[in-house]
GROMACS .gro file of C-alpha atoms in nm:
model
  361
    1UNK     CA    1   0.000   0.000   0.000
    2UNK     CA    2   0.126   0.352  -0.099
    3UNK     CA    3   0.260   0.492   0.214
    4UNK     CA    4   0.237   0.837   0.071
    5UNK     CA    5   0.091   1.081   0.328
    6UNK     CA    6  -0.174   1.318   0.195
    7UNK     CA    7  -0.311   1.696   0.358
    8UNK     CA    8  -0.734   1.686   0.289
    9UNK     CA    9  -0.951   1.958   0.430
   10UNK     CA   10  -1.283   1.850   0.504
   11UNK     CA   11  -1.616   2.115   0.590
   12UNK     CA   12  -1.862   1.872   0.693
   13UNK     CA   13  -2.105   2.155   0.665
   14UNK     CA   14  -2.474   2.147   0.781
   15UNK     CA   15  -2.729   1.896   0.862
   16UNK     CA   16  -2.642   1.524   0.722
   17UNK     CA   17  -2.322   1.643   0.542
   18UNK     CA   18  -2.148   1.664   0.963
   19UNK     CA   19  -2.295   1.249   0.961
   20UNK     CA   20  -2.168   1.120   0.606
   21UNK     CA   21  -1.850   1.268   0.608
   22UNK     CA   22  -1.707   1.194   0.947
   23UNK     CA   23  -1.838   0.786   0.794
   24UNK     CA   24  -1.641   0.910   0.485
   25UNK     CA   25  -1.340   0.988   0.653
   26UNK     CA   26  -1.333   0.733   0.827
   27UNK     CA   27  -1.365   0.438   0.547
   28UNK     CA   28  -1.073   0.634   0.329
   29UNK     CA   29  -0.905   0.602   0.661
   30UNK     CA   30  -0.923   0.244   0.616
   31UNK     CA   31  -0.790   0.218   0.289
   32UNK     CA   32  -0.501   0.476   0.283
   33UNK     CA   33  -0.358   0.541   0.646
   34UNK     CA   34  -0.171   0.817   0.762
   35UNK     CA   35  -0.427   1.069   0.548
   36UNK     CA   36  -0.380   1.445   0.752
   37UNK     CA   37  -0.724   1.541   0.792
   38UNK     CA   38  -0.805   1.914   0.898
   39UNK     CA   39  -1.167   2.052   0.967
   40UNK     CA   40  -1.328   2.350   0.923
   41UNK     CA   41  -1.637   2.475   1.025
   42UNK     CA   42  -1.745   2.668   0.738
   43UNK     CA   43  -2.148   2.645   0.730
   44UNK     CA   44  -2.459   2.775   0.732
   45UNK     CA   45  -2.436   2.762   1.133
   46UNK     CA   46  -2.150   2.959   1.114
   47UNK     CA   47  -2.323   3.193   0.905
   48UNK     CA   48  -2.579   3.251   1.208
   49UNK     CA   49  -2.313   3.312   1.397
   50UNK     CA   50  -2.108   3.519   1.213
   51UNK     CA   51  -2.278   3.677   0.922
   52UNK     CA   52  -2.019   3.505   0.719
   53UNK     CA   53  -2.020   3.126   0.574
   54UNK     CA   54  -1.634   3.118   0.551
   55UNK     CA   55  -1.406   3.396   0.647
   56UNK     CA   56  -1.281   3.673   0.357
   57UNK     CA   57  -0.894   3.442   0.354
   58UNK     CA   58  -1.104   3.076   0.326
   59UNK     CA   59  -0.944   2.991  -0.025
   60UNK     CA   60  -0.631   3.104   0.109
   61UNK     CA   61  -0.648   2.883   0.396
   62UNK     CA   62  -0.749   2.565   0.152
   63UNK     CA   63  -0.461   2.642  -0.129
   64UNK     CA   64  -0.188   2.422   0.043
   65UNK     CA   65  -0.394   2.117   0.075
   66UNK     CA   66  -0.429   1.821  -0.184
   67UNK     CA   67  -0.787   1.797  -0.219
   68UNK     CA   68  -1.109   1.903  -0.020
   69UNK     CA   69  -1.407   1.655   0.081
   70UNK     CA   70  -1.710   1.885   0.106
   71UNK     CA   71  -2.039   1.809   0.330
   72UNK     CA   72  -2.349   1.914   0.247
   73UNK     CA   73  -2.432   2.297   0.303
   74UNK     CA   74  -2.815   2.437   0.364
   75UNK     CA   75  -2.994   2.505   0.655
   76UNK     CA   76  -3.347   2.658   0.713
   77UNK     CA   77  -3.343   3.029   0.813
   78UNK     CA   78  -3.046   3.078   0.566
   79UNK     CA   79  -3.147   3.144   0.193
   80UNK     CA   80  -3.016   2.903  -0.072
   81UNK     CA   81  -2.821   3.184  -0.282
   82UNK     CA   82  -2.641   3.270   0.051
   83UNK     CA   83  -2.486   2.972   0.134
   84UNK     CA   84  -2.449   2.905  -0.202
   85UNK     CA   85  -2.251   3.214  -0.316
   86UNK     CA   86  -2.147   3.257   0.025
   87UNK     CA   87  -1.916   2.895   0.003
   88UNK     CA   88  -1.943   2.661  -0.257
   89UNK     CA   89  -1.934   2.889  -0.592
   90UNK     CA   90  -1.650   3.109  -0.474
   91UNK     CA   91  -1.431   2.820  -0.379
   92UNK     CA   92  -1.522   2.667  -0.729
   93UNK     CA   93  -1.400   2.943  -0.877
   94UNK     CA   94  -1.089   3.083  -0.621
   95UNK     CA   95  -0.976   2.693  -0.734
   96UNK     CA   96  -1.065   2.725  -1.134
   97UNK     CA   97  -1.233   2.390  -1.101
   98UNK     CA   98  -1.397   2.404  -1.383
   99UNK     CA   99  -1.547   2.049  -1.415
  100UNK     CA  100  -1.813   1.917  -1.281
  101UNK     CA  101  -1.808   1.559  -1.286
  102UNK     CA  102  -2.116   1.370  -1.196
  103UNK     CA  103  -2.101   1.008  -1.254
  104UNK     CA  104  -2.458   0.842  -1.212
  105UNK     CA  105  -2.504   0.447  -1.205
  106UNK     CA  106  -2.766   0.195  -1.128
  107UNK     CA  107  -2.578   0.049  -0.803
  108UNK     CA  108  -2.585  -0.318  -0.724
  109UNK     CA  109  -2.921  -0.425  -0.478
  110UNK     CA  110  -3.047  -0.083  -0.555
  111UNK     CA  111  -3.375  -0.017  -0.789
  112UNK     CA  112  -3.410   0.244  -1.091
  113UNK     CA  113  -3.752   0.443  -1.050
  114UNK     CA  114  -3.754   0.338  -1.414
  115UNK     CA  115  -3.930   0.041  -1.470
  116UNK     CA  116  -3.721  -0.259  -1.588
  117UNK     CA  117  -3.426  -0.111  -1.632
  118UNK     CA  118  -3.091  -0.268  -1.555
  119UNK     CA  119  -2.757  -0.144  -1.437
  120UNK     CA  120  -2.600  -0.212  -1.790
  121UNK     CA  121  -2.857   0.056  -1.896
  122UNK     CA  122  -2.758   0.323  -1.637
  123UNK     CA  123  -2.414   0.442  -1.628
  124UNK     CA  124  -2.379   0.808  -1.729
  125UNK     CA  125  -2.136   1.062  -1.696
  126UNK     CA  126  -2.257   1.405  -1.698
  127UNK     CA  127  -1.933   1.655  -1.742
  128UNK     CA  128  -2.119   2.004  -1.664
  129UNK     CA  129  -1.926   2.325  -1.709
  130UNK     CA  130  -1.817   2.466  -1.330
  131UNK     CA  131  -1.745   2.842  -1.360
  132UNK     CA  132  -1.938   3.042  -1.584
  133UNK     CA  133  -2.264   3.004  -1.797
  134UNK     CA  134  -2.600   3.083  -1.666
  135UNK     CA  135  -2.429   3.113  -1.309
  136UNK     CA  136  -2.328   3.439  -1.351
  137UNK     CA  137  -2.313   3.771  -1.125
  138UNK     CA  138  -2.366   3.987  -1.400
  139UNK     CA  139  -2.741   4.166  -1.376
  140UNK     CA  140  -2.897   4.293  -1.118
  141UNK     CA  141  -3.253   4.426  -0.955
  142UNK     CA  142  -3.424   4.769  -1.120
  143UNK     CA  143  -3.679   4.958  -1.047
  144UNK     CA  144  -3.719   4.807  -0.697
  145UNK     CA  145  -4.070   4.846  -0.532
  146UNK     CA  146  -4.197   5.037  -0.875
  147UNK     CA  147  -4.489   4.881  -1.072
  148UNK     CA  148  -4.186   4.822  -1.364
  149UNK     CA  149  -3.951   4.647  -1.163
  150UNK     CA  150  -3.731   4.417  -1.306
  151UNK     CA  151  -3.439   4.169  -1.285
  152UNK     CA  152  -3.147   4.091  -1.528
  153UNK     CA  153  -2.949   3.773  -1.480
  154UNK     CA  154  -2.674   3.787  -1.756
  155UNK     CA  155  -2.476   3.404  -1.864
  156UNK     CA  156  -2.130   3.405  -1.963
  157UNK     CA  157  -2.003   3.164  -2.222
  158UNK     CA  158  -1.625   3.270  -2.329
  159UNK     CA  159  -1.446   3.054  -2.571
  160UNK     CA  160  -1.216   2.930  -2.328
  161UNK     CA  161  -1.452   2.819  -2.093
  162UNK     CA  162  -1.634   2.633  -2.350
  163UNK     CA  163  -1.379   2.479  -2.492
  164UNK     CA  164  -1.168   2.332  -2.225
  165UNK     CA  165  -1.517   2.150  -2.107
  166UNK     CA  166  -1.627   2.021  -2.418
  167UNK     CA  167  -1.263   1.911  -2.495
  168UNK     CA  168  -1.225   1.744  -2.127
  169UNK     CA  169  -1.578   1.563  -2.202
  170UNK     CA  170  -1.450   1.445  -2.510
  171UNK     CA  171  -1.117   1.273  -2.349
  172UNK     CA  172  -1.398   1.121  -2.071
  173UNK     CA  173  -1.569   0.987  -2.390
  174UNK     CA  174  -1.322   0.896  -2.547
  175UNK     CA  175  -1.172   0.668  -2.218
  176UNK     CA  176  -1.526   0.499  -2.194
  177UNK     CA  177  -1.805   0.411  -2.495
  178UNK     CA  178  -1.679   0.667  -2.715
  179UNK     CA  179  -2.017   0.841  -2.737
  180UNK     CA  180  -2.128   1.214  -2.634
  181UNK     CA  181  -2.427   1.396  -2.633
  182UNK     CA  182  -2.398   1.761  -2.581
  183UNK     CA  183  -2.714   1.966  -2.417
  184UNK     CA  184  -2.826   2.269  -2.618
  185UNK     CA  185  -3.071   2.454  -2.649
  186UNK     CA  186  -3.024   2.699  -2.934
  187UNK     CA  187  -3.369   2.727  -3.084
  188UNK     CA  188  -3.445   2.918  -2.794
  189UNK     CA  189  -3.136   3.065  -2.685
  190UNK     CA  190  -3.030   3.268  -2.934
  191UNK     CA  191  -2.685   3.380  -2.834
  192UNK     CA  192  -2.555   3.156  -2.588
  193UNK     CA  193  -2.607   2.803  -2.706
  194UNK     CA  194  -2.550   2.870  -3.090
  195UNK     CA  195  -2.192   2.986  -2.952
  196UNK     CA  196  -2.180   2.668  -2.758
  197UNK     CA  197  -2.296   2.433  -3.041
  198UNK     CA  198  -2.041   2.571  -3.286
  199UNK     CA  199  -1.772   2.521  -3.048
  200UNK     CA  200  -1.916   2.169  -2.975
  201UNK     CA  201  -1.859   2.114  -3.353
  202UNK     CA  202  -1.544   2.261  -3.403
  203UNK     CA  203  -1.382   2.047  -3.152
  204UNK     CA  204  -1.570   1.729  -3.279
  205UNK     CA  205  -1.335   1.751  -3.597
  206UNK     CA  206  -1.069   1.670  -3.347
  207UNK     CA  207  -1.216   1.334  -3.223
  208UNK     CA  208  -1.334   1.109  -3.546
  209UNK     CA  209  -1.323   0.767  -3.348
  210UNK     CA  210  -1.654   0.994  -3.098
  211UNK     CA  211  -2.021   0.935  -3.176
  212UNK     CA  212  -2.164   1.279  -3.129
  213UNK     CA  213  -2.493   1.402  -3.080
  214UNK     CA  214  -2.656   1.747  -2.995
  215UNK     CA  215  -3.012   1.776  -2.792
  216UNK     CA  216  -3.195   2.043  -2.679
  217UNK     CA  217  -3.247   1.991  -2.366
  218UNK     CA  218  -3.610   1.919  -2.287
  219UNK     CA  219  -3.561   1.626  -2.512
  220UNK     CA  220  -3.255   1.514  -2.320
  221UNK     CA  221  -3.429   1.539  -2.047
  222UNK     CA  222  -3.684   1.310  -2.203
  223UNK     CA  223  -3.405   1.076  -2.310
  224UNK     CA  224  -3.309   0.998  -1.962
  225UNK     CA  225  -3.611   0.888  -1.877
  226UNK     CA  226  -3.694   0.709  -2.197
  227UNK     CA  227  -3.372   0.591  -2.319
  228UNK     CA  228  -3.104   0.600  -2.077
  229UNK     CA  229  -2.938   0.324  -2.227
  230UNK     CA  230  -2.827   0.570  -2.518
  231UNK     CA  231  -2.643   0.789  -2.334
  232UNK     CA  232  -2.311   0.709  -2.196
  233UNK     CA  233  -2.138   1.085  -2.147
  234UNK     CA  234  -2.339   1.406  -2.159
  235UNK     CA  235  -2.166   1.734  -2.177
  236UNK     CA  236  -2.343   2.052  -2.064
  237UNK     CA  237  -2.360   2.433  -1.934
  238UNK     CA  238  -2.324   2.522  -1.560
  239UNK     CA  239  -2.753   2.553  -1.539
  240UNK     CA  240  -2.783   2.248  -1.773
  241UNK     CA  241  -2.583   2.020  -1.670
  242UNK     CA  242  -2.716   2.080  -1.322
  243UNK     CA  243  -3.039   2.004  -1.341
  244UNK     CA  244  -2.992   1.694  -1.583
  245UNK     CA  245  -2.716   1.562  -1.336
  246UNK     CA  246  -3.039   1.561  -1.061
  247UNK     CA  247  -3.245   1.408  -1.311
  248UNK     CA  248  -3.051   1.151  -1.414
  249UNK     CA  249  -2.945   1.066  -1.037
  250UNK     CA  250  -3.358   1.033  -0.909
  251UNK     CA  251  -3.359   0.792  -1.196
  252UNK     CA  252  -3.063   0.543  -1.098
  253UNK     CA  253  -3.202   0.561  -0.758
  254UNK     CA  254  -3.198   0.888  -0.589
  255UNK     CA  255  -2.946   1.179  -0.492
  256UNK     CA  256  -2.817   0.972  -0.187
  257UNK     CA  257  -2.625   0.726  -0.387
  258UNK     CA  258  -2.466   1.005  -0.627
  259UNK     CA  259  -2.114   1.186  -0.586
  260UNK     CA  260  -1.977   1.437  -0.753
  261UNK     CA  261  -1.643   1.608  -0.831
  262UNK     CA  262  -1.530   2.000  -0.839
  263UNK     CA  263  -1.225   1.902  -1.077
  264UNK     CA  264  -0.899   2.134  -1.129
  265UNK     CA  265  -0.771   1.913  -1.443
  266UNK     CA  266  -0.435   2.071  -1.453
  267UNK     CA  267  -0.376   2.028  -1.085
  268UNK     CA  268  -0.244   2.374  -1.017
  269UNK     CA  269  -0.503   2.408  -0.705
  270UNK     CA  270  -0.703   2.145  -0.503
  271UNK     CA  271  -1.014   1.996  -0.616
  272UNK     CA  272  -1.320   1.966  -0.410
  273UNK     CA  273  -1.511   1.677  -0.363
  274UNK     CA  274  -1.924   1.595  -0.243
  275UNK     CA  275  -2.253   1.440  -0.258
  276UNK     CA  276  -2.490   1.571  -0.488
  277UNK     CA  277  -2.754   1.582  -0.203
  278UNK     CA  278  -2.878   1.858   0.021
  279UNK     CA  279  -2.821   1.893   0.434
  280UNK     CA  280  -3.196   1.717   0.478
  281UNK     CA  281  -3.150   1.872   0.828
  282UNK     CA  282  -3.518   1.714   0.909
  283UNK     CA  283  -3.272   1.399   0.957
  284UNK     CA  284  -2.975   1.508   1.073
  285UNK     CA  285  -2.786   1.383   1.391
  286UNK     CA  286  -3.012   1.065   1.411
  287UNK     CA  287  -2.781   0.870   1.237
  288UNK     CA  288  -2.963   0.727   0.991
  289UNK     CA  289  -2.804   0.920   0.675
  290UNK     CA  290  -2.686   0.757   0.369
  291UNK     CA  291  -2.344   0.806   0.375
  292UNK     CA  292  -2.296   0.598   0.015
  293UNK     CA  293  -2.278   0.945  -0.193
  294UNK     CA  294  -2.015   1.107   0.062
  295UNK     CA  295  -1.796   0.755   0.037
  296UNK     CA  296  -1.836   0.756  -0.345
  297UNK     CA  297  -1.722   1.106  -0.364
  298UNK     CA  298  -1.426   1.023  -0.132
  299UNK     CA  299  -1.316   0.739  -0.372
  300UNK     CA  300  -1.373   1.026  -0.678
  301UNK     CA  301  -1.087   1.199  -0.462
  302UNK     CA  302  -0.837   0.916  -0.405
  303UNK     CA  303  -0.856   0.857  -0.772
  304UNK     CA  304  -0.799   1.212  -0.870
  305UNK     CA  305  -0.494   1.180  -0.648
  306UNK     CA  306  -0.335   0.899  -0.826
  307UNK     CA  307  -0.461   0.624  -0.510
  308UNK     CA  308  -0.616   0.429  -0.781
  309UNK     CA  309  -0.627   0.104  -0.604
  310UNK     CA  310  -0.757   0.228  -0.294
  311UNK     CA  311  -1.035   0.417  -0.469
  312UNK     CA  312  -1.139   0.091  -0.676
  313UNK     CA  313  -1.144  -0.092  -0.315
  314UNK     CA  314  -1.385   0.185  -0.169
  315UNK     CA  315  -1.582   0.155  -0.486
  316UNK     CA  316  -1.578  -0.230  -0.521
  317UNK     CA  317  -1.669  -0.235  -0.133
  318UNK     CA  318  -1.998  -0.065  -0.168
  319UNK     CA  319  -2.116  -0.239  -0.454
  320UNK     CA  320  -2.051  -0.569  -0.261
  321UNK     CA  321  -2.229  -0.441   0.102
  322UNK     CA  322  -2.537  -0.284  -0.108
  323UNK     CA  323  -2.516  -0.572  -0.358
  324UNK     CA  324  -2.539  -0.806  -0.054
  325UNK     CA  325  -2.809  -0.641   0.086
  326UNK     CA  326  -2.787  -0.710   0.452
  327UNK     CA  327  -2.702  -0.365   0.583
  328UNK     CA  328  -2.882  -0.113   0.429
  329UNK     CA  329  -3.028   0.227   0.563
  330UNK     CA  330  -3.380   0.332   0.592
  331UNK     CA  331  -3.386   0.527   0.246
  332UNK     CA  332  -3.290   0.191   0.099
  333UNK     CA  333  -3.578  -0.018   0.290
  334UNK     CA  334  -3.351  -0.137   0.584
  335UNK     CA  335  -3.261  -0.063   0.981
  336UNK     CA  336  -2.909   0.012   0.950
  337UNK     CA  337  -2.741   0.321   1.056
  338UNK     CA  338  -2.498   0.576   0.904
  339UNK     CA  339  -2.191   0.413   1.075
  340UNK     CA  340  -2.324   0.056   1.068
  341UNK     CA  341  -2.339   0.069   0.645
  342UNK     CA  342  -2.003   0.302   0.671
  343UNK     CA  343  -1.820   0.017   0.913
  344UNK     CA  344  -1.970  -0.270   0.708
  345UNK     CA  345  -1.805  -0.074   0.373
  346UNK     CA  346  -1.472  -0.007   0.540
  347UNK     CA  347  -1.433  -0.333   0.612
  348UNK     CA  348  -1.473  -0.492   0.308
  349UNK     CA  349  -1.308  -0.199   0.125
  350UNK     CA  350  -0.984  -0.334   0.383
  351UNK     CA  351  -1.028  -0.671   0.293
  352UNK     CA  352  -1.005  -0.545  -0.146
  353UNK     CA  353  -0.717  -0.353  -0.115
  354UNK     CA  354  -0.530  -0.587   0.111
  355UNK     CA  355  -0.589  -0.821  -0.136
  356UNK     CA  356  -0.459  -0.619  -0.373
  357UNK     CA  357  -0.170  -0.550  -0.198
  358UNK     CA  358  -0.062  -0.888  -0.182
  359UNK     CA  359  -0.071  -0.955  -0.518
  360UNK     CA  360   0.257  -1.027  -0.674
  361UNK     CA  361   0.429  -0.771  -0.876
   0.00000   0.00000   0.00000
């Protein structure tokens, strides 16, 4: 086993994301010892507290370590767009992580709200552009309290932003089934996703041996439901991909069993790792979270650091416990609790890598 020592911030944030990443930690624990973890307690409780979600230096203090594992952030009494822009977006951005990498998989012993629908027909990747598009501070309120008020919310789609996603979703395509759908939706938008298409094209020219196709939207949207077993990567703006990365996760069986990655591809600053679900603070601290999102996304982050074997074991591990189907949580029909499904993971994730470790050379 690599004996290599690693420096990983985790901000367990609010609610559940506190629960599933201390059983997170602790099952990566398992599989690469002598990780450095270091907490902070950037959330919305802190924003209560302080009127701030992180202090003004927070990507400062994050720039020296190797990757961050991210908890859930949201909490009621705190708007969305404030602990949103307040944490998440500006260390997306402070960090130029620019992907968003949302793998989304029928998991074994697991059911697809789809009807008859197998894990050989769900496995996407959705690559969704991470600093710019729709997500934009440009605009503003007018007119405020006047009978012709009115809001402006301006996107941003620059030509390097557009093309260093598309390109990176083309390498992911090309790695996998060699197929890649690209969400548009330029009969409607008339600026912003004609730009995007024609870079879409232009780089196509660049990768003969890559199915393309292009989809509005809507009718991507459609195609998830109807024909997942079409799609194998999907490429997408900040707003798109989004929403069709939430879609596409309800349908392989629901936002607890999704991770996601906040990916600097050059490596130049950390990336930042999490579950695609919310704080569900109606649950938290009973210890009956899901932690299977939080664990995935901590296996996303030993592979981006090169701890390839111990991120298959931690992947291989929960396909086996859920596959099994002895411990399970309540949001997957059984009793079990957070650290009961996280302990019964670790341990088989131990058992995989030792394995693999003992293999000759």
């Amino acid at each position: 086993m690599n004996d290599c020592r690693y420096r990983i911030a985790t901000i367990p944030g609010d609610g559940i994301g506190v629960d599933v990443t201390a059983a997170a930690v602790a099952v990566l624990d398992t599989v690469l010892p002598g990780i450095e973890w270091t907490e902070f307690d950037w959330s919305c409780a802190n924003y209560l507290r302080t009127g701030q979600m992180m202090p003004p230096d927070g990507p400062e203090l994050l720039a020296g370590f190797d990757a961050i594992l991210l908890g859930a952030v949201g909490f009621p009494g705190v708007p969305d767009h404030v602990s949103l822009w307040g944490l998440l977006i500006p260390l997306r951005r402070a960090f130029s992580q620019y992907v968003n990498l949302r793998p989304v998989r029928l998991l074994p012993g697991t059911e697809s709200a789809l009807r008859d629908r197998t894990a050989a027909d769900l496995d996407i990747l959705i690559v969704r552009e991470n600093s710019e598009g729709e997500y934009s501070e440009i605009g503003g309120k007018h007119n405020p309290g006047r009978y012709d008020e009115f809001v402006l919310q301006e996107s941003v789609f620059t030509r390097v932003g557009c093309e260093r996603i598309i390109r990176y979703a083309f390498e992911r395509a090309r790695e996998r089934g060699g197929r890649l759908c690209s969400a548009t939706k330029s009969n409607g938008l008339i600026h912003s996703m004609p730009y995007w298409d024609s870079v879409f094209d232009q780089i196509a020219v660049e990768y003969p041996d890559v199915r393309t196709r292009q989809m509005h939207v809507d009718a991507l949207a459609a195609e998830i439901v109807l024909h997942p077993d079409r799609l194998d990567v999907i490429v997408g703006s900040n707003l798109f991909g989004d929403i069709l990365s939430d879609l596409a996760a309800a349908v392989t069986g629901g936002l607890g069993l999704a991770p996601s990655g906040n990916i600097n591809p050059e490596g130049a600053c950390p990336s930042m790792f999490e579950a695609v679900h919310g704080s569900a603070p109606d649950i938290a601290g009973q210890g009956i979270a899901d932690p299977v999102a939080q664990i995935l996304a901590g296996a996303m982050l030993l592979d981006h650091l090169g701890e390839h074997a111990a991120a298959a074991a931690v992947d291989r591990a929960v396909c086996d416990v859920l596959g099994a189907g002895q411990v399970r949580t309540p949001d997957l029909g059984g009793t079990a609790t957070t650290t009961e499904l996280a302990t019964a993971i670790a341990s088989r994730a131990a058992e995989l890598v030792d394995a693999v470790s003992a293999e000759p050379r």
